[in-house]
């Protein structure tokens, strides 16, 4: 499309008297039809034209009207109508009498073209319409030039017809809307019912969960009470047992005392048996008492700065007496460099002694070794032995009270040492773990926080 042909209007008309409004309306619709606007859009732009024409006739005593087709910024074609007023617009602005006018077209504005102010409106030509090539525009011009403007009466009749059609359409749209509304109400009722049902189900589930929690709370309170009464029972019984057992040991010692009447060899052996059984019993009672105390939370760690070297020295000294097997070596490695952590010295000593004692009890040849090392903010104590090892499926069980690996009982013991050791380590804020397999020895690892529990 060349500049010249694009600038050339499709049609020009003058708006001077009332009747011209009808003509402009009618011709406007014809132009819209010729360029390919759909029926509804033809009526829309024609209506907008007659409204604007009426306004301009009143305010500016008329206008020169021209129709054009041009390509918009969106690459689509637009039908444009320019109405150049006969006298200046009041305040240089145009405000349509009816606010709905601007909704009938795509754009409605006041533009100044080459010094001339025009009221301009446009409506997009649908993509389905034939492309307005210069040749086609020329044809449009000819076609529009051929058709003569009809009379005001004709236009009124046409307008009436359009009005009736529009009313019909409004009515059918209103009916459709009523149907849609009914459907919507129906859907709403369904959604509401579903929502109510879901809410009920949710409340039901909630009530179930609440009841479950209450039951759980009750069960754990019962468990706590049972565990407390077990600890209390253990503590009481072992406390009550300690006095008579100590008496038996003391009496046994009296009987074998050189100041007492001499015993026959057989009597001496039997008294010795009584004494050693009583000593075993006292040991068991003491361990039970310790465990009961640890479980009832009656042990309060006394956390202070502990230097490991003297602790290790003491362990070496006290345990040497228990390392009686000629083929087993006890090695307590001297910690390298400064070895200080915050913990309870007595409890740590008990734990390590317990683990080393087990190692010595169960190892027939090789060594039992204690080494300590610092890893970040934790200290790790490893007690390793070359004993029989423990099958992985028993790793948890040996930490249960009174559990002893079958066959291991012949070396004595109560099955309380490891559960007690683990309790103490937990009290110190640490962990006690085991790595072991049958035939490969065992490693018990105690890990404690350097800064204390
Ligand atoms: P106790 O040593 O008095 O029997 P513990 O609770 O200390 O009780 O240990 C429980 C069981 O774990 C022991 O009876 C033994 O079967 C097994 N056990 C413990 N330490 C070792 C070890 N170092 N090597 C092999 N088995 C062990």
Tab-separated table of C-alpha atoms and ligand atoms in Angstrom:
chain	number	residue	atom	x	y	z
A	1	UNK	CA	0.000	0.000	0.000
A	2	UNK	CA	1.542	3.308	-1.052
A	3	UNK	CA	1.482	6.418	1.065
A	4	UNK	CA	-0.701	8.169	-1.471
A	5	UNK	CA	-3.393	5.569	-1.731
A	6	UNK	CA	-3.327	4.988	2.027
A	7	UNK	CA	-3.863	8.684	2.664
A	8	UNK	CA	-6.681	8.882	0.181
A	9	UNK	CA	-9.945	8.558	2.089
A	10	UNK	CA	-12.412	5.828	1.207
A	11	UNK	CA	-15.238	8.299	1.533
A	12	UNK	CA	-15.726	11.916	2.562
A	13	UNK	CA	-18.875	13.605	3.784
A	14	UNK	CA	-20.002	16.800	5.377
A	15	UNK	CA	-21.895	17.114	8.644
A	16	UNK	CA	-23.835	20.369	8.669
A	17	UNK	CA	-27.482	19.721	9.522
A	18	UNK	CA	-29.445	17.216	11.643
A	19	UNK	CA	-30.249	14.996	8.654
A	20	UNK	CA	-26.573	14.508	7.912
A	21	UNK	CA	-26.334	12.470	11.103
A	22	UNK	CA	-28.540	9.775	9.549
A	23	UNK	CA	-26.517	9.810	6.381
A	24	UNK	CA	-23.218	9.564	8.220
A	25	UNK	CA	-24.565	6.689	10.260
A	26	UNK	CA	-25.766	4.837	7.203
A	27	UNK	CA	-22.650	5.481	5.124
A	28	UNK	CA	-20.459	4.604	8.052
A	29	UNK	CA	-22.150	1.222	8.251
A	30	UNK	CA	-21.715	0.711	4.543
A	31	UNK	CA	-18.011	1.530	4.699
A	32	UNK	CA	-17.662	-0.881	7.642
A	33	UNK	CA	-19.401	-3.570	5.632
A	34	UNK	CA	-17.296	-2.990	2.527
A	35	UNK	CA	-13.996	-3.265	4.393
A	36	UNK	CA	-15.133	-6.489	6.048
A	37	UNK	CA	-16.210	-5.659	9.618
A	38	UNK	CA	-18.647	-8.162	11.057
A	39	UNK	CA	-22.308	-7.254	11.330
A	40	UNK	CA	-22.172	-6.434	15.039
A	41	UNK	CA	-19.142	-4.228	14.526
A	42	UNK	CA	-20.818	-2.445	11.615
A	43	UNK	CA	-23.688	-1.490	13.907
A	44	UNK	CA	-21.282	-0.525	16.680
A	45	UNK	CA	-19.173	1.860	14.614
A	46	UNK	CA	-22.266	3.296	12.898
A	47	UNK	CA	-23.856	4.000	16.292
A	48	UNK	CA	-20.670	5.571	17.611
A	49	UNK	CA	-20.475	7.752	14.490
A	50	UNK	CA	-24.008	9.047	14.850
A	51	UNK	CA	-23.461	9.812	18.558
A	52	UNK	CA	-20.220	11.723	17.919
A	53	UNK	CA	-21.796	13.487	14.910
A	54	UNK	CA	-24.707	14.619	17.098
A	55	UNK	CA	-22.288	15.958	19.724
A	56	UNK	CA	-20.191	17.834	17.149
A	57	UNK	CA	-23.189	19.327	15.397
A	58	UNK	CA	-24.215	20.789	18.736
A	59	UNK	CA	-20.802	21.991	19.961
A	60	UNK	CA	-18.871	22.875	16.802
A	61	UNK	CA	-21.642	23.439	14.233
A	62	UNK	CA	-20.654	20.359	12.249
A	63	UNK	CA	-17.614	18.604	10.866
A	64	UNK	CA	-15.957	17.118	7.784
A	65	UNK	CA	-16.028	13.368	7.993
A	66	UNK	CA	-13.634	11.006	6.239
A	67	UNK	CA	-13.125	7.231	6.323
A	68	UNK	CA	-9.765	5.461	5.918
A	69	UNK	CA	-8.237	2.049	6.214
A	70	UNK	CA	-4.728	1.808	7.599
A	71	UNK	CA	-2.384	-0.707	9.177
A	72	UNK	CA	-2.013	-0.380	12.938
A	73	UNK	CA	1.044	-0.945	15.110
A	74	UNK	CA	-0.264	-4.465	15.772
A	75	UNK	CA	0.115	-5.283	12.035
A	76	UNK	CA	-3.665	-5.497	11.643
A	77	UNK	CA	-5.890	-3.233	9.534
A	78	UNK	CA	-8.206	-0.694	11.125
A	79	UNK	CA	-11.174	1.211	9.804
A	80	UNK	CA	-10.694	4.800	10.910
A	81	UNK	CA	-13.193	7.666	10.864
A	82	UNK	CA	-11.926	11.238	11.295
A	83	UNK	CA	-14.396	13.987	12.126
A	84	UNK	CA	-12.740	17.441	11.665
A	85	UNK	CA	-14.939	19.959	13.539
A	86	UNK	CA	-16.054	23.191	11.822
A	87	UNK	CA	-15.022	25.310	14.816
A	88	UNK	CA	-12.551	24.549	17.627
A	89	UNK	CA	-13.606	21.984	20.211
A	90	UNK	CA	-14.537	23.535	23.605
A	91	UNK	CA	-11.266	23.526	25.642
A	92	UNK	CA	-9.713	21.634	22.736
A	93	UNK	CA	-11.258	18.436	24.152
A	94	UNK	CA	-14.008	16.061	23.207
A	95	UNK	CA	-16.134	14.346	25.833
A	96	UNK	CA	-18.927	12.200	24.333
A	97	UNK	CA	-22.389	12.902	25.707
A	98	UNK	CA	-22.892	9.221	26.275
A	99	UNK	CA	-20.057	7.455	28.140
A	100	UNK	CA	-20.917	4.172	26.396
A	101	UNK	CA	-19.751	5.492	22.999
A	102	UNK	CA	-16.099	4.776	23.618
A	103	UNK	CA	-16.958	1.138	24.350
A	104	UNK	CA	-18.425	0.725	20.843
A	105	UNK	CA	-15.072	1.260	19.120
A	106	UNK	CA	-11.475	0.225	19.768
A	107	UNK	CA	-10.168	3.802	20.040
A	108	UNK	CA	-11.854	7.178	20.396
A	109	UNK	CA	-9.561	10.174	20.775
A	110	UNK	CA	-8.805	13.722	19.723
A	111	UNK	CA	-5.796	13.893	17.366
A	112	UNK	CA	-4.074	16.720	15.572
A	113	UNK	CA	-3.108	15.820	12.019
A	114	UNK	CA	-1.112	18.402	10.036
A	115	UNK	CA	-2.388	21.199	12.258
A	116	UNK	CA	-5.990	20.086	12.010
A	117	UNK	CA	-7.728	18.773	15.117
A	118	UNK	CA	-9.973	15.762	14.500
A	119	UNK	CA	-12.091	13.470	16.611
A	120	UNK	CA	-10.870	10.044	15.590
A	121	UNK	CA	-12.317	6.604	16.123
A	122	UNK	CA	-11.194	3.215	14.867
A	123	UNK	CA	-12.255	-0.376	14.851
A	124	UNK	CA	-10.105	-3.359	13.948
A	125	UNK	CA	-10.833	-5.190	10.697
A	126	UNK	CA	-11.064	-8.933	11.450
A	127	UNK	CA	-8.236	-11.130	10.201
A	128	UNK	CA	-10.761	-13.146	8.212
A	129	UNK	CA	-11.566	-10.089	6.021
A	130	UNK	CA	-9.772	-9.813	2.670
A	131	UNK	CA	-6.502	-7.836	2.894
A	132	UNK	CA	-7.194	-4.226	1.823
A	133	UNK	CA	-4.637	-3.958	-0.976
A	134	UNK	CA	-4.430	-0.627	-2.853
A	135	UNK	CA	-6.391	-2.221	-5.733
A	136	UNK	CA	-9.065	-3.412	-3.363
A	137	UNK	CA	-9.274	0.005	-1.688
A	138	UNK	CA	-9.730	1.588	-5.076
A	139	UNK	CA	-12.552	-0.869	-5.705
A	140	UNK	CA	-14.104	0.058	-2.337
A	141	UNK	CA	-14.009	3.732	-3.288
A	142	UNK	CA	-15.743	3.050	-6.555
A	143	UNK	CA	-18.328	0.866	-4.894
A	144	UNK	CA	-19.078	3.443	-2.219
A	145	UNK	CA	-19.245	6.171	-4.838
A	146	UNK	CA	-21.879	4.155	-6.694
A	147	UNK	CA	-24.294	3.716	-3.822
A	148	UNK	CA	-26.250	6.873	-3.193
A	149	UNK	CA	-27.159	7.861	0.316
A	150	UNK	CA	-30.645	6.699	1.272
A	151	UNK	CA	-33.276	8.971	2.764
A	152	UNK	CA	-33.536	9.674	6.488
A	153	UNK	CA	-36.663	7.509	6.591
A	154	UNK	CA	-34.832	4.559	5.041
A	155	UNK	CA	-32.080	4.917	7.582
A	156	UNK	CA	-34.648	5.123	10.389
A	157	UNK	CA	-36.268	1.921	9.182
A	158	UNK	CA	-32.901	0.173	9.025
A	159	UNK	CA	-32.052	1.504	12.435
A	160	UNK	CA	-35.348	0.193	13.828
A	161	UNK	CA	-34.634	-3.219	12.352
A	162	UNK	CA	-31.226	-3.188	13.986
A	163	UNK	CA	-32.728	-2.197	17.290
A	164	UNK	CA	-35.211	-5.068	17.188
A	165	UNK	CA	-32.427	-7.511	16.318
A	166	UNK	CA	-30.315	-6.149	19.178
A	167	UNK	CA	-33.246	-6.489	21.584
A	168	UNK	CA	-33.782	-10.074	20.444
A	169	UNK	CA	-30.162	-10.819	21.055
A	170	UNK	CA	-30.273	-9.243	24.512
A	171	UNK	CA	-33.311	-11.378	25.361
A	172	UNK	CA	-31.686	-14.601	24.218
A	173	UNK	CA	-28.516	-13.688	26.090
A	174	UNK	CA	-30.573	-13.061	29.217
A	175	UNK	CA	-32.176	-16.516	28.867
A	176	UNK	CA	-28.779	-18.113	28.409
A	177	UNK	CA	-27.558	-16.253	31.456
A	178	UNK	CA	-30.494	-17.551	33.519
A	179	UNK	CA	-29.673	-21.114	32.488
A	180	UNK	CA	-26.009	-20.571	33.312
A	181	UNK	CA	-26.940	-19.066	36.669
A	182	UNK	CA	-29.079	-22.070	37.505
A	183	UNK	CA	-26.221	-24.411	36.558
A	184	UNK	CA	-23.844	-22.360	38.668
A	185	UNK	CA	-26.207	-22.491	41.652
A	186	UNK	CA	-26.458	-26.259	41.203
A	187	UNK	CA	-22.667	-26.614	41.105
A	188	UNK	CA	-22.411	-24.382	44.150
A	189	UNK	CA	-24.823	-26.574	46.045
A	190	UNK	CA	-22.731	-29.626	45.090
A	191	UNK	CA	-19.481	-27.961	46.159
A	192	UNK	CA	-21.038	-26.871	49.423
A	193	UNK	CA	-22.281	-30.381	50.150
A	194	UNK	CA	-18.842	-31.812	49.363
A	195	UNK	CA	-17.206	-29.179	51.532
A	196	UNK	CA	-19.539	-29.995	54.438
A	197	UNK	CA	-18.857	-33.674	54.058
A	198	UNK	CA	-15.096	-33.108	53.957
A	199	UNK	CA	-15.251	-30.834	56.988
A	200	UNK	CA	-17.157	-33.480	58.879
A	201	UNK	CA	-14.687	-36.170	57.880
A	202	UNK	CA	-11.807	-33.927	58.872
A	203	UNK	CA	-13.365	-33.229	62.232
A	204	UNK	CA	-13.976	-36.923	62.728
A	205	UNK	CA	-10.338	-37.698	61.897
A	206	UNK	CA	-9.216	-34.914	64.199
A	207	UNK	CA	-11.273	-36.304	67.031
A	208	UNK	CA	-9.672	-39.704	66.377
A	209	UNK	CA	-6.164	-38.234	66.405
A	210	UNK	CA	-6.867	-36.321	69.604
A	211	UNK	CA	-8.171	-39.488	71.264
A	212	UNK	CA	-5.135	-41.404	70.029
A	213	UNK	CA	-2.797	-38.802	71.455
A	214	UNK	CA	-4.606	-38.859	74.779
A	215	UNK	CA	-4.248	-42.636	74.837
A	216	UNK	CA	-0.566	-42.379	73.927
A	217	UNK	CA	0.013	-39.833	76.682
A	218	UNK	CA	-1.721	-42.089	79.154
A	219	UNK	CA	0.289	-45.115	77.992
A	220	UNK	CA	3.591	-43.281	78.246
A	221	UNK	CA	2.648	-41.990	81.715
A	222	UNK	CA	1.885	-45.586	82.688
A	223	UNK	CA	5.191	-46.729	81.207
A	224	UNK	CA	7.054	-44.005	83.055
A	225	UNK	CA	5.335	-44.950	86.289
A	226	UNK	CA	6.135	-48.645	85.716
A	227	UNK	CA	9.765	-47.873	84.963
A	228	UNK	CA	10.007	-45.645	88.024
A	229	UNK	CA	8.508	-48.276	90.280
A	230	UNK	CA	10.903	-50.873	88.814
A	231	UNK	CA	13.861	-48.616	89.629
A	232	UNK	CA	12.447	-47.933	93.076
A	233	UNK	CA	11.961	-51.627	93.673
A	234	UNK	CA	15.510	-52.423	92.520
A	235	UNK	CA	16.950	-49.670	94.665
A	236	UNK	CA	14.996	-50.731	97.760
A	237	UNK	CA	15.651	-54.431	97.382
A	238	UNK	CA	19.336	-54.019	96.705
A	239	UNK	CA	19.659	-51.615	99.584
A	240	UNK	CA	17.897	-54.074	101.901
A	241	UNK	CA	20.040	-56.955	100.629
A	242	UNK	CA	23.311	-55.163	101.097
A	243	UNK	CA	23.230	-55.217	104.926
A	244	UNK	CA	22.640	-58.979	105.379
A	245	UNK	CA	25.149	-59.857	102.622
A	246	UNK	CA	27.788	-57.646	104.205
A	247	UNK	CA	27.006	-59.350	107.518
A	248	UNK	CA	27.511	-62.795	105.945
A	249	UNK	CA	30.887	-61.741	104.550
A	250	UNK	CA	31.926	-60.281	107.910
A	251	UNK	CA	30.801	-63.396	109.801
A	252	UNK	CA	32.629	-65.634	107.353
A	253	UNK	CA	35.776	-63.586	107.912
A	254	UNK	CA	35.316	-63.970	111.693
A	255	UNK	CA	34.971	-67.717	111.389
A	256	UNK	CA	38.269	-68.047	109.505
A	257	UNK	CA	39.998	-65.508	111.720
A	258	UNK	CA	43.061	-66.910	113.510
A	259	UNK	CA	41.576	-65.748	116.827
A	260	UNK	CA	38.545	-67.990	116.364
A	261	UNK	CA	38.391	-71.667	117.064
A	262	UNK	CA	40.218	-73.542	114.346
A	263	UNK	CA	38.037	-75.135	111.679
A	264	UNK	CA	38.544	-78.486	110.057
A	265	UNK	CA	39.764	-78.339	106.426
A	266	UNK	CA	36.308	-79.201	105.168
A	267	UNK	CA	34.696	-76.510	107.338
A	268	UNK	CA	37.298	-74.007	106.140
A	269	UNK	CA	36.512	-74.822	102.455
A	270	UNK	CA	32.781	-74.448	103.077
A	271	UNK	CA	33.186	-71.128	104.888
A	272	UNK	CA	35.383	-69.892	102.011
A	273	UNK	CA	32.637	-70.919	99.584
A	274	UNK	CA	30.080	-69.002	101.632
A	275	UNK	CA	32.343	-65.939	101.598
A	276	UNK	CA	32.994	-65.956	97.870
A	277	UNK	CA	29.294	-66.514	97.077
A	278	UNK	CA	28.413	-63.666	99.402
A	279	UNK	CA	31.042	-61.474	97.669
A	280	UNK	CA	29.463	-62.289	94.253
A	281	UNK	CA	26.054	-61.477	95.696
A	282	UNK	CA	27.315	-58.175	97.103
A	283	UNK	CA	28.773	-57.363	93.700
A	284	UNK	CA	25.420	-58.035	92.018
A	285	UNK	CA	23.561	-56.030	94.633
A	286	UNK	CA	25.943	-53.093	94.200
A	287	UNK	CA	25.586	-53.170	90.423
A	288	UNK	CA	21.801	-53.306	90.695
A	289	UNK	CA	21.883	-50.368	93.048
A	290	UNK	CA	24.103	-48.386	90.657
A	291	UNK	CA	21.843	-49.110	87.702
A	292	UNK	CA	18.693	-48.256	89.661
A	293	UNK	CA	20.299	-44.981	90.712
A	294	UNK	CA	21.329	-44.119	87.149
A	295	UNK	CA	17.862	-44.982	85.831
A	296	UNK	CA	15.982	-42.990	88.412
A	297	UNK	CA	18.064	-39.937	87.517
A	298	UNK	CA	19.586	-39.804	90.947
A	299	UNK	CA	23.109	-39.597	89.577
A	300	UNK	CA	24.076	-36.000	88.882
A	301	UNK	CA	27.291	-35.707	86.883
A	302	UNK	CA	29.846	-33.462	88.487
A	303	UNK	CA	31.266	-31.863	85.348
A	304	UNK	CA	34.735	-30.377	85.773
A	305	UNK	CA	37.892	-29.991	83.706
A	306	UNK	CA	39.431	-33.444	83.544
A	307	UNK	CA	43.007	-34.235	82.519
A	308	UNK	CA	42.950	-37.685	80.953
A	309	UNK	CA	46.537	-38.618	81.754
A	310	UNK	CA	46.094	-39.197	85.523
A	311	UNK	CA	42.756	-40.945	84.810
A	312	UNK	CA	44.485	-43.329	82.408
A	313	UNK	CA	47.343	-43.850	84.864
A	314	UNK	CA	44.898	-44.939	87.523
A	315	UNK	CA	43.096	-47.307	85.148
A	316	UNK	CA	46.404	-48.862	84.190
A	317	UNK	CA	47.208	-49.423	87.882
A	318	UNK	CA	43.872	-50.818	89.028
A	319	UNK	CA	43.275	-53.060	86.022
A	320	UNK	CA	46.737	-54.589	85.986
A	321	UNK	CA	45.608	-56.765	88.888
A	322	UNK	CA	42.820	-58.155	86.703
A	323	UNK	CA	45.049	-58.807	83.683
A	324	UNK	CA	46.131	-62.164	84.944
A	325	UNK	CA	46.303	-64.097	81.677
A	326	UNK	CA	49.892	-64.483	80.520
A	327	UNK	CA	48.910	-64.290	76.821
A	328	UNK	CA	46.886	-61.096	77.145
A	329	UNK	CA	48.461	-57.687	77.253
A	330	UNK	CA	46.684	-54.648	78.662
A	331	UNK	CA	47.696	-51.460	76.819
A	332	UNK	CA	46.426	-48.091	78.024
A	333	UNK	CA	47.871	-45.657	75.463
A	334	UNK	CA	49.189	-42.373	76.794
A	335	UNK	CA	47.148	-39.576	75.137
A	336	UNK	CA	49.266	-37.486	72.770
A	337	UNK	CA	49.600	-33.834	73.742
A	338	UNK	CA	47.245	-32.056	76.117
A	339	UNK	CA	44.200	-34.204	76.809
A	340	UNK	CA	41.618	-32.181	78.656
A	341	UNK	CA	37.816	-32.288	78.488
A	342	UNK	CA	34.920	-31.245	80.671
A	343	UNK	CA	33.183	-34.277	82.147
A	344	UNK	CA	32.577	-36.248	85.344
A	345	UNK	CA	35.901	-37.912	86.124
A	346	UNK	CA	34.481	-40.634	88.379
A	347	UNK	CA	31.721	-41.687	85.949
A	348	UNK	CA	34.100	-41.680	82.962
A	349	UNK	CA	36.532	-43.813	84.993
A	350	UNK	CA	33.717	-46.278	85.807
A	351	UNK	CA	32.689	-46.603	82.167
A	352	UNK	CA	36.223	-47.203	80.884
A	353	UNK	CA	37.032	-49.602	83.707
A	354	UNK	CA	33.899	-51.536	82.940
A	355	UNK	CA	34.735	-51.856	79.218
A	356	UNK	CA	38.388	-52.745	79.888
A	357	UNK	CA	37.320	-55.278	82.496
A	358	UNK	CA	34.984	-56.946	79.988
A	359	UNK	CA	37.795	-57.015	77.426
A	360	UNK	CA	40.104	-58.720	79.921
A	361	UNK	CA	37.357	-61.141	80.955
A	362	UNK	CA	36.546	-62.338	77.463
A	363	UNK	CA	39.962	-62.217	75.744
A	364	UNK	CA	42.103	-65.339	75.969
A	365	UNK	CA	45.076	-64.179	73.915
A	366	UNK	CA	46.243	-61.005	72.293
A	367	UNK	CA	45.583	-57.617	73.808
A	368	UNK	CA	43.067	-55.238	75.310
A	369	UNK	CA	43.777	-51.622	74.381
A	370	UNK	CA	42.442	-48.214	75.367
A	371	UNK	CA	43.178	-45.180	73.218
A	372	UNK	CA	41.738	-41.682	73.220
A	373	UNK	CA	41.685	-39.073	70.465
A	374	UNK	CA	40.023	-35.748	69.860
A	375	UNK	CA	37.798	-35.208	66.790
A	376	UNK	CA	36.523	-31.643	66.538
A	377	UNK	CA	34.449	-30.924	69.596
A	378	UNK	CA	34.317	-34.547	70.745
A	379	UNK	CA	36.630	-36.973	72.490
A	380	UNK	CA	36.608	-40.579	71.400
A	381	UNK	CA	37.651	-43.471	73.658
A	382	UNK	CA	38.178	-46.817	71.969
A	383	UNK	CA	38.426	-50.013	73.937
A	384	UNK	CA	39.582	-52.721	71.541
A	385	UNK	CA	40.200	-56.377	72.254
A	386	UNK	CA	41.223	-59.488	70.349
A	387	UNK	CA	38.577	-61.599	72.087
A	388	UNK	CA	35.803	-63.776	70.620
A	389	UNK	CA	33.825	-60.872	69.161
A	390	UNK	CA	30.047	-60.488	69.201
A	391	UNK	CA	27.606	-61.392	66.404
A	392	UNK	CA	25.975	-58.268	64.895
A	393	UNK	CA	22.441	-59.460	65.764
A	394	UNK	CA	23.424	-59.353	69.449
A	395	UNK	CA	24.865	-55.834	69.403
A	396	UNK	CA	21.660	-54.326	70.784
A	397	UNK	CA	20.839	-57.170	73.119
A	398	UNK	CA	24.077	-57.043	75.137
A	399	UNK	CA	23.048	-53.547	76.245
A	400	UNK	CA	19.869	-54.979	77.776
A	401	UNK	CA	19.793	-55.652	81.501
A	402	UNK	CA	20.916	-59.158	82.505
A	403	UNK	CA	21.645	-60.234	78.932
A	404	UNK	CA	24.738	-62.362	78.475
A	405	UNK	CA	25.833	-64.006	75.260
A	406	UNK	CA	25.141	-67.732	75.656
A	407	UNK	CA	28.338	-69.562	76.572
A	408	UNK	CA	29.989	-66.415	77.946
A	409	UNK	CA	28.563	-66.875	81.433
A	410	UNK	CA	31.320	-69.199	82.551
A	411	UNK	CA	33.591	-66.167	83.079
A	412	UNK	CA	31.115	-64.756	85.571
A	413	UNK	CA	29.322	-61.443	85.572
A	414	UNK	CA	25.820	-60.156	85.936
A	415	UNK	CA	24.824	-58.771	82.553
A	416	UNK	CA	24.418	-55.334	84.092
A	417	UNK	CA	27.793	-53.751	83.231
A	418	UNK	CA	27.058	-52.608	79.661
A	419	UNK	CA	23.549	-51.207	80.310
A	420	UNK	CA	25.006	-49.286	83.235
A	421	UNK	CA	27.937	-48.013	81.141
A	422	UNK	CA	25.593	-46.841	78.392
A	423	UNK	CA	23.375	-45.056	80.971
A	424	UNK	CA	26.372	-43.208	82.359
A	425	UNK	CA	27.649	-42.218	78.918
A	426	UNK	CA	24.180	-40.883	78.058
A	427	UNK	CA	24.190	-38.913	81.309
A	428	UNK	CA	27.504	-37.399	80.200
A	429	UNK	CA	25.935	-36.325	76.915
A	430	UNK	CA	27.732	-38.953	74.836
A	431	UNK	CA	27.219	-42.248	72.995
A	432	UNK	CA	28.504	-45.793	73.436
A	433	UNK	CA	28.711	-47.873	70.266
A	434	UNK	CA	30.027	-51.284	69.378
A	435	UNK	CA	31.826	-52.623	66.316
A	436	UNK	CA	32.399	-56.346	66.412
A	437	UNK	CA	32.052	-59.642	64.595
A	438	UNK	CA	32.701	-63.189	65.780
A	439	UNK	CA	36.418	-64.034	65.581
A	440	UNK	CA	37.433	-60.430	64.971
A	441	UNK	CA	37.485	-59.005	68.476
A	442	UNK	CA	35.403	-56.067	69.655
A	443	UNK	CA	35.704	-52.292	69.735
A	444	UNK	CA	33.551	-50.301	72.139
A	445	UNK	CA	33.630	-46.572	71.306
A	446	UNK	CA	32.657	-43.906	73.787
A	447	UNK	CA	32.164	-40.451	72.271
A	448	UNK	CA	31.866	-37.482	74.650
A	449	UNK	CA	31.465	-33.764	74.044
A	450	UNK	CA	34.677	-31.904	74.882
A	451	UNK	CA	32.735	-29.085	76.501
A	452	UNK	CA	30.689	-31.323	78.827
A	453	UNK	CA	27.050	-32.481	78.843
B	1	LIG	P1	28.735	-59.037	82.180
B	1	LIG	O1	30.064	-58.726	81.612
B	1	LIG	O2	28.642	-58.782	83.622
B	1	LIG	O3	28.197	-60.346	81.756
B	1	LIG	P2	27.916	-56.891	80.539
B	1	LIG	O4	26.631	-56.141	80.483
B	1	LIG	O5	29.130	-56.117	80.783
B	1	LIG	O6	27.700	-58.016	81.589
B	1	LIG	O7	28.064	-57.643	79.170
B	1	LIG	C1	26.982	-58.372	78.655
B	1	LIG	C2	27.469	-59.494	77.769
B	1	LIG	O8	28.072	-58.950	76.599
B	1	LIG	C3	28.551	-60.301	78.372
B	1	LIG	O9	28.011	-61.318	79.187
B	1	LIG	C4	29.234	-60.901	77.171
B	1	LIG	O10	28.487	-61.994	76.682
B	1	LIG	C5	29.129	-59.781	76.160
B	1	LIG	N1	30.388	-58.980	76.122
B	1	LIG	C6	30.623	-57.837	76.787
B	1	LIG	N2	31.845	-57.350	76.466
B	1	LIG	C7	32.410	-58.244	75.640
B	1	LIG	C8	33.677	-58.325	74.973
B	1	LIG	N3	34.618	-57.404	75.131
B	1	LIG	N4	33.913	-59.389	74.165
B	1	LIG	C9	32.955	-60.337	73.975
B	1	LIG	N5	31.746	-60.306	74.571
B	1	LIG	C10	31.482	-59.303	75.408
